Amino acid sequence: MTATGRQCGDCTLCCKVMAIEQLAKPANAWCAHCRPGRGCQIYPSRPAECRAFSCVWLVNELLEEHWKPSRSKLVLTTSDDGLEVRCDPGFPDAWRREPFRNELREWAISGEPLDMTVVVIVGQRMTLLTPEREFDLGVVGPDERIVRELEGTRVVNVTVAKASDLTP
Ligand code: SF4
Ligand code: SF4
């Protein structure tokens, strides 16, 4: 049980969309230990990465009930830059449905002055949402980074660059 009182229940979507390094499990493929909709078959001995993971819906009641990943088909996590929204690859347009699309846009609006980003991930493709538009970034590899060009706090362009090419 979490502080929100929420439980995963019939949801197992993170066991599909998230990569688990300790299991060499790629993103967007069911974990071999998962019984979809039922739970983890190795729960008592699951890896530390799994133990440490909670999606935003589970721990933050600001995200209303309709965001439950098993219903919305969207798993929300936070990153250093802001919010990441992973779509169940079986429902690649889930984030475009309402009320999700509109709420994502509102977070992009409130996040921009705070330098917080909203990134939608469908398979390996990423889209950065800003108050004014969507930047389709295509496939972004694990060794690549999203680079925003800003005018004040407004995002005017977005590119993808190799992490090794960026100055620290
Ligand atoms: S996506 Fe969230 S609610 Fe669903 S199983 Fe994972 S942690 Fe639980
Ligand atoms: S080990 Fe269990 S908790 Fe971890 S991804 Fe696999 S099914 Fe999910």
Tab-separated table of C-alpha atoms and ligand atoms in Angstrom:
chain	number	residue	atom	x	y	z
A	1	MET	CA	0.000	0.000	0.000
A	2	THR	CA	1.326	3.469	-0.850
A	3	ALA	CA	0.701	6.843	0.835
A	4	THR	CA	-2.054	7.462	-1.705
A	5	GLY	CA	-3.773	4.239	-0.653
A	6	ARG	CA	-3.529	3.054	-4.235
A	7	GLN	CA	-2.454	-0.418	-5.249
A	8	CYS	CA	-1.386	-1.816	-8.606
A	9	GLY	CA	-4.246	-4.310	-8.493
A	10	ASP	CA	-4.925	-5.588	-11.999
A	11	CYS	CA	-2.275	-3.316	-13.529
A	12	THR	CA	1.021	-4.760	-14.739
A	13	LEU	CA	1.772	-2.288	-17.530
A	14	CYS	CA	5.182	-1.179	-16.204
A	15	CYS	CA	6.307	-4.812	-16.574
A	16	LYS	CA	5.777	-4.314	-20.316
A	17	VAL	CA	6.811	-0.745	-21.122
A	18	MET	CA	9.840	-0.283	-18.854
A	19	ALA	CA	13.290	-1.708	-19.553
A	20	ILE	CA	14.766	-3.684	-16.639
A	21	GLU	CA	18.538	-3.737	-16.885
A	22	GLN	CA	19.001	-6.390	-14.219
A	23	LEU	CA	16.886	-8.802	-16.278
A	24	ALA	CA	18.183	-7.595	-19.662
A	25	LYS	CA	14.520	-6.966	-20.387
A	26	PRO	CA	13.958	-4.482	-23.205
A	27	ALA	CA	11.293	-1.808	-23.039
A	28	ASN	CA	7.948	-2.585	-24.655
A	29	ALA	CA	8.051	-6.354	-24.237
A	30	TRP	CA	6.410	-8.291	-21.446
A	31	CYS	CA	8.763	-9.474	-18.752
A	32	ALA	CA	9.030	-13.265	-18.823
A	33	HIS	CA	8.054	-13.291	-15.140
A	34	CYS	CA	4.869	-11.272	-15.605
A	35	ARG	CA	1.389	-12.670	-15.767
A	36	PRO	CA	-0.290	-9.732	-17.494
A	37	GLY	CA	-3.160	-8.370	-15.440
A	38	ARG	CA	-2.278	-10.707	-12.559
A	39	GLY	CA	1.165	-9.812	-11.265
A	40	CYS	CA	4.772	-10.857	-10.885
A	41	GLN	CA	5.545	-14.560	-10.596
A	42	ILE	CA	8.808	-13.882	-8.741
A	43	TYR	CA	7.487	-11.040	-6.561
A	44	PRO	CA	9.412	-11.958	-3.359
A	45	SER	CA	12.694	-12.138	-5.271
A	46	ARG	CA	12.090	-9.530	-7.985
A	47	PRO	CA	15.102	-7.344	-8.864
A	48	ALA	CA	15.900	-4.144	-6.971
A	49	GLU	CA	14.945	-2.075	-10.027
A	50	CYS	CA	11.422	-3.463	-9.823
A	51	ARG	CA	11.247	-2.965	-6.051
A	52	ALA	CA	12.298	0.658	-6.438
A	53	PHE	CA	9.819	1.454	-9.200
A	54	SER	CA	6.531	3.257	-8.734
A	55	CYS	CA	4.688	5.015	-11.532
A	56	VAL	CA	3.362	8.504	-10.847
A	57	TRP	CA	-0.264	7.352	-10.710
A	58	LEU	CA	0.560	4.968	-7.858
A	59	VAL	CA	2.177	7.568	-5.627
A	60	ASN	CA	0.652	10.910	-6.600
A	61	GLU	CA	-3.045	11.440	-6.114
A	62	LEU	CA	-2.919	14.604	-8.214
A	63	LEU	CA	-3.158	12.139	-11.061
A	64	GLU	CA	-6.802	11.226	-11.101
A	65	GLU	CA	-8.199	7.713	-11.249
A	66	HIS	CA	-8.614	7.705	-15.028
A	67	TRP	CA	-4.815	7.800	-15.353
A	68	LYS	CA	-4.464	4.322	-13.860
A	69	PRO	CA	-2.112	2.695	-16.385
A	70	SER	CA	-4.238	-0.404	-16.948
A	71	ARG	CA	-7.089	1.917	-18.001
A	72	SER	CA	-5.251	4.783	-19.670
A	73	LYS	CA	-2.585	2.557	-21.325
A	74	LEU	CA	-0.093	5.212	-20.204
A	75	VAL	CA	2.673	4.836	-17.613
A	76	LEU	CA	3.913	8.148	-16.218
A	77	THR	CA	7.331	8.560	-14.619
A	78	THR	CA	9.434	11.569	-13.673
A	79	SER	CA	12.923	12.308	-14.964
A	80	ASP	CA	15.469	15.044	-14.198
A	81	ASP	CA	13.838	17.083	-16.960
A	82	GLY	CA	10.175	16.568	-16.182
A	83	LEU	CA	7.527	14.028	-17.058
A	84	GLU	CA	7.843	10.939	-19.265
A	85	VAL	CA	4.704	9.304	-20.625
A	86	ARG	CA	5.148	5.763	-21.946
A	87	CYS	CA	2.356	4.428	-24.128
A	88	ASP	CA	1.449	0.771	-24.223
A	89	PRO	CA	2.771	-0.058	-27.722
A	90	GLY	CA	-0.474	-1.951	-28.336
A	91	PHE	CA	-2.295	1.400	-27.963
A	92	PRO	CA	0.103	3.868	-29.605
A	93	ASP	CA	-2.517	6.632	-29.822
A	94	ALA	CA	-3.633	6.330	-26.197
A	95	TRP	CA	-2.000	9.666	-25.325
A	96	ARG	CA	-3.976	11.454	-28.030
A	97	ARG	CA	-7.324	10.459	-26.551
A	98	GLU	CA	-9.153	12.859	-24.277
A	99	PRO	CA	-8.938	13.786	-21.516
A	100	PHE	CA	-5.297	12.676	-21.637
A	101	ARG	CA	-4.171	14.821	-24.583
A	102	ASN	CA	-5.596	17.965	-23.051
A	103	GLU	CA	-4.137	17.271	-19.601
A	104	LEU	CA	-0.721	16.598	-21.138
A	105	ARG	CA	-0.928	19.930	-22.951
A	106	GLU	CA	-1.845	21.688	-19.713
A	107	TRP	CA	1.199	20.169	-18.007
A	108	ALA	CA	3.353	21.330	-20.930
A	109	ILE	CA	1.955	24.853	-20.419
A	110	SER	CA	2.535	24.881	-16.655
A	111	GLY	CA	5.923	23.144	-17.011
A	112	GLU	CA	7.472	25.446	-19.592
A	113	PRO	CA	8.182	28.403	-17.255
A	114	LEU	CA	9.731	25.918	-14.804
A	115	ASP	CA	11.948	24.352	-17.509
A	116	MET	CA	10.096	21.053	-17.139
A	117	THR	CA	9.438	18.934	-20.207
A	118	VAL	CA	6.665	16.538	-21.153
A	119	VAL	CA	7.920	13.700	-23.371
A	120	VAL	CA	5.680	11.014	-24.857
A	121	ILE	CA	7.379	7.693	-25.658
A	122	VAL	CA	5.752	5.213	-28.044
A	123	GLY	CA	8.006	2.255	-28.723
A	124	GLN	CA	11.355	3.890	-29.447
A	125	ARG	CA	9.845	7.097	-30.788
A	126	MET	CA	9.718	10.209	-28.672
A	127	THR	CA	7.612	13.346	-28.980
A	128	LEU	CA	8.274	16.496	-26.964
A	129	LEU	CA	5.090	18.401	-26.166
A	130	THR	CA	5.197	22.158	-25.786
A	131	PRO	CA	2.297	24.553	-25.244
A	132	GLU	CA	2.357	25.418	-28.939
A	133	ARG	CA	3.254	22.216	-30.772
A	134	GLU	CA	4.515	18.648	-30.827
A	135	PHE	CA	8.118	17.947	-31.783
A	136	ASP	CA	8.309	14.440	-33.262
A	137	LEU	CA	11.884	13.390	-32.483
A	138	GLY	CA	11.753	9.963	-34.115
A	139	VAL	CA	13.755	7.156	-32.565
A	140	VAL	CA	15.933	8.444	-29.713
A	141	GLY	CA	18.627	5.968	-28.692
A	142	PRO	CA	19.820	5.433	-25.122
A	143	ASP	CA	23.075	7.222	-26.006
A	144	GLU	CA	21.222	10.265	-27.343
A	145	ARG	CA	19.800	13.341	-25.642
A	146	ILE	CA	17.021	15.813	-26.417
A	147	VAL	CA	18.403	19.310	-26.926
A	148	ARG	CA	15.973	22.231	-26.687
A	149	GLU	CA	16.561	25.634	-28.209
A	150	LEU	CA	14.955	28.266	-25.992
A	151	GLU	CA	13.846	31.880	-26.363
A	152	GLY	CA	13.438	32.802	-22.721
A	153	THR	CA	11.590	29.759	-21.417
A	154	ARG	CA	9.786	29.125	-24.738
A	155	VAL	CA	10.949	26.107	-26.726
A	156	VAL	CA	11.485	27.175	-30.344
A	157	ASN	CA	13.329	24.135	-31.702
A	158	VAL	CA	14.319	20.649	-30.585
A	159	THR	CA	17.074	18.387	-31.883
A	160	VAL	CA	18.562	15.054	-30.842
A	161	ALA	CA	22.308	14.771	-30.241
A	162	LYS	CA	24.752	12.089	-29.167
A	163	ALA	CA	25.396	12.433	-25.441
A	164	SER	CA	29.134	12.189	-26.137
A	165	ASP	CA	28.929	15.283	-28.398
A	166	LEU	CA	27.419	17.450	-25.668
A	167	THR	CA	29.620	19.464	-23.350
A	168	PRO	CA	28.997	18.507	-19.715
B	1	SF4	S1	2.323	0.876	-14.028
B	1	SF4	FE1	2.050	1.724	-11.961
B	1	SF4	S2	0.070	0.940	-11.252
B	1	SF4	FE2	0.713	-0.296	-13.018
B	1	SF4	S3	1.777	-2.067	-12.123
B	1	SF4	FE3	3.321	-0.517	-12.573
B	1	SF4	S4	3.576	0.678	-10.693
B	1	SF4	FE4	1.651	-0.469	-10.520
B	2	SF4	S1	10.444	-9.208	-12.398
B	2	SF4	FE1	8.304	-9.004	-11.795
B	2	SF4	S2	8.054	-6.850	-11.191
B	2	SF4	FE2	9.953	-7.013	-12.388
B	2	SF4	S3	9.364	-6.546	-14.527
B	2	SF4	FE3	9.279	-8.777	-14.259
B	2	SF4	S4	7.147	-9.214	-13.716
B	2	SF4	FE4	7.494	-7.017	-13.371
